[in-house]
Amino acid sequence: MESETALTGKSLQQGELIVDQITLINPEGAALEITALVSNIRFFESIEKYFISGRLTLVDSLDILKLLKVVGQESITIQIRARDDSTDGDGHYSKNENQIDKAFRVYAVSDEKTTENQNTKSYVLHFIDHKYYLANQIRLSKTMYGSYSKILLQEWKDLLFKNKEEPKNLTDYWDESYPYNRQLVCPDWTLSQLIDFCKIHAGYYDDAFSNGFFFYGTLFGNHRFISFDSMLRNLIPVKFDTRPRNITIGTDSSHIDAPFTGLNTQILKYERVQRANTVKAMFDGTYASNQNVYDYVKKGMYVVRFEAKKDIYDNLKEHHKKMFPLIRLGVPDIAMKTTAMDEEGNYDVSVYEYTQPDGALAAEAKGTFKTYNANLFSPNDDPITPFDEEGELTNLGWQPPMYRDDSLLRRNALTSLLDQYRIKVTIPFRPDISVGSMISLNLPDIHPGTSSKRLANDEYLITKATYDIRPNQNIGFIHLVCSKVSYDNDITTFIPEMNFTEDTESI
Amino acid sequence: MFYYGVVEDRLDPLQVGRVRVRVFDVHTHQKDHIATPDLPWSMVMMPTTVPGLGGFGQSHSLLEGTHVVGIFTDQEKQQFVVLGVNQGIASAGSLVTEEVNGNSKRIIVTQSNQHEIGFSDPRRRFLDSYNGKPDGKNPKHFPQRTFGLEKTLEYYPATPLSISPVYDQTNNEEQIRFSDYIQEEPQLNKETPYYPKEKTFYFEDADGKRQKQSVSDISKFSGVGQENFLHFHYLRGLRRDLSDHLEDFAKRPTYAPRYPFNKATYTESGHLFELDDTPKKERVSLQHRSGTYFEYHADGDADTRVVKDNYTAICGNDTLYVGGKVKIKVLGDATLDVGGDLKADVAGKTTIDGTDDITVTAPVISMNGTTIKLNS
């Protein structure tokens, strides 16, 4: 490998990086630097996965498996930095705080193959954040109280402090949830199960989707407990596009992050996986659903109804990100039948079927049946009502999980919304990408118009990321799965203009 | 999936029969993690013979310490429903294991430490005993919890230590007091009924053979050979008392309840209701904790005893038919206050023996007889 000094001033490759170390160490402390043996590393990051995992492929002539007695209990330290074209610091590589610098736990060895001459063998080491083991081994049977975000943070700290983890390595983003009066008698769950619970039930009364929290680990940073609203505000400043690049651009030419010309802002590959699936949306409760709740003390059943247009899109407040639904909501959901067109293109239209007169239930699903007892923990004679006179959620008394509002239905709608409009893109390796962020992707269109004339803007939410590192080439790629969570205009009033001239203002 | 647990609190503020249950495999025994007042209230499912509506029906008899079986109605395991009671032969002192600095430590639950450990009766003798404990207000592990256990053993029912009916109450100058015939356990000596508790005793069966019996959680009156048990003992004693005062009582039919034929209900203050189907010893008995009882025997005989005053009011007519003889023994005075006529039709001889004066007072005294003898 060339030294960093030698690289200074020379041309960059897309997604160029330097692997500082890949060191395998077994429980007895025997260590081996294996960077030269690794042909490929992949890291997997997702807003649905609590811990970063990955795998690396080794081409091994030393028989490390035997040398280090590899059985799935080893640790592996990986340090990787992206080249960022700066002249600061140690020259052209990301600062240390922007590097991948993590210790993982090897948990599996697979695909072991020996060459015909039996000189080398290849295999795949699977690794995962070592906290994964703790989170699935330690059980919690205790009384917890406060907001669900505080409950989770407390247990997260307790778990990791006990195991001598540095406090600074615990989290890098933590949203506070509401309300603050939750009590949970944790029923001998593992920490992972507690995360499952808190993630689903934590909410904020002013969040667009109410219970929109996600918990995940990031490759470049730490763990996050973040609301959907915060994700929408977390916009990666760099814009990406598919225009061709001159791959020999030097350091004196365009900045690597420059729009439409920068080396590392190019979309190398993209795939529009799905634009809509209203059948799935109907069964998933993306736009409408209801939940029946039986109060076994008051002996009453409550039907909680969720309608996305009324409950979310029409109620967005000023500080919410502007959002428009991905399908027509608020208009009659009708099926049309046309006559055959005549030679002049005229045809008659008749309404074939008129399913939902109010149009709000373009798709509908029923939520789970729940039981409910407002004063499950209370010593008071009267059941505590979780709502005040105006129907707002109150913050009185210690409360069990809430089922008498539509927060679970909203969360269900949110998670299924992320499955509706999905794209996959590949971009060069860079250190500022993480799931749970908004990314601007300028994908080619047949007839692109100005942004003001387009139904959808370029912003997508990153839901999954696979970091694909090739140490022997000093380059890497990031494969992203992104979701469109909102159009830029209201589809019911938007009039597409067939502007066939390419607009250059946006370039 | 069914779970087993132990009732630790039954003072439901809503008074709908809910109980706090510590569930095995879900809740720890460590009270500084989950104290009794932290536990959620669990509904108790009643049988279909209970209307559960508008005050009709019946209430359950769960106590602090009762082992129950039930299910969770939610995935989060916050809402437990008690489906039934688990009865067995409880061992003396349950063993729990807890992790202390990475090492397993075995703890034997005893009467002295049971309040500190879950899965047992948390009640204490004195109110200030809860202070600073996980079951008290604002405990260390949950300072924001402003409530805790607030009732001591004095608040709860208890069986009497002993019963001593006073059979001759004619010479008492003062009204007989409750404490004269029922002896309660002093508050200072009160201990929570320690569950689980093992008690093994020996008895002789009908053939005179020595048999071993363990006290089960089923009513103490449901099995043979359980005469040594305190409450059974005092019932037998009372029967002997009665035979001392009624000449024929010693010949009364005996009782011999045999498991599982005696369907008995025995409550925590000492009331007892038996529907005894034991062959040839069938009985129905209802006894108040004071010793007042009535009992129907296998041959149809009936006993009634009232340990203090008795009042009977019949608003309409009353007819009493006695096929045999009637014997009334009154230790004190007797008064017959008749508003209308008094008539006695006697087929045989009528004899009035008085050891003191007899006074007959009326405007007209008529005596009709073929022969009337005075001072004969």
PDB file of C-alpha atoms in Angstrom, chain A residues 432 445-446:
ATOM      1  CA  ASP A 432     -21.185  10.905   6.364  1.00  0.00           C
ATOM      2  CA  ASP A 445     -36.302  10.755 -15.476  1.00  0.00           C
ATOM      3  CA  ILE A 446     -37.595  10.526 -19.009  1.00  0.00           C
TER       4      ILE A 446
END
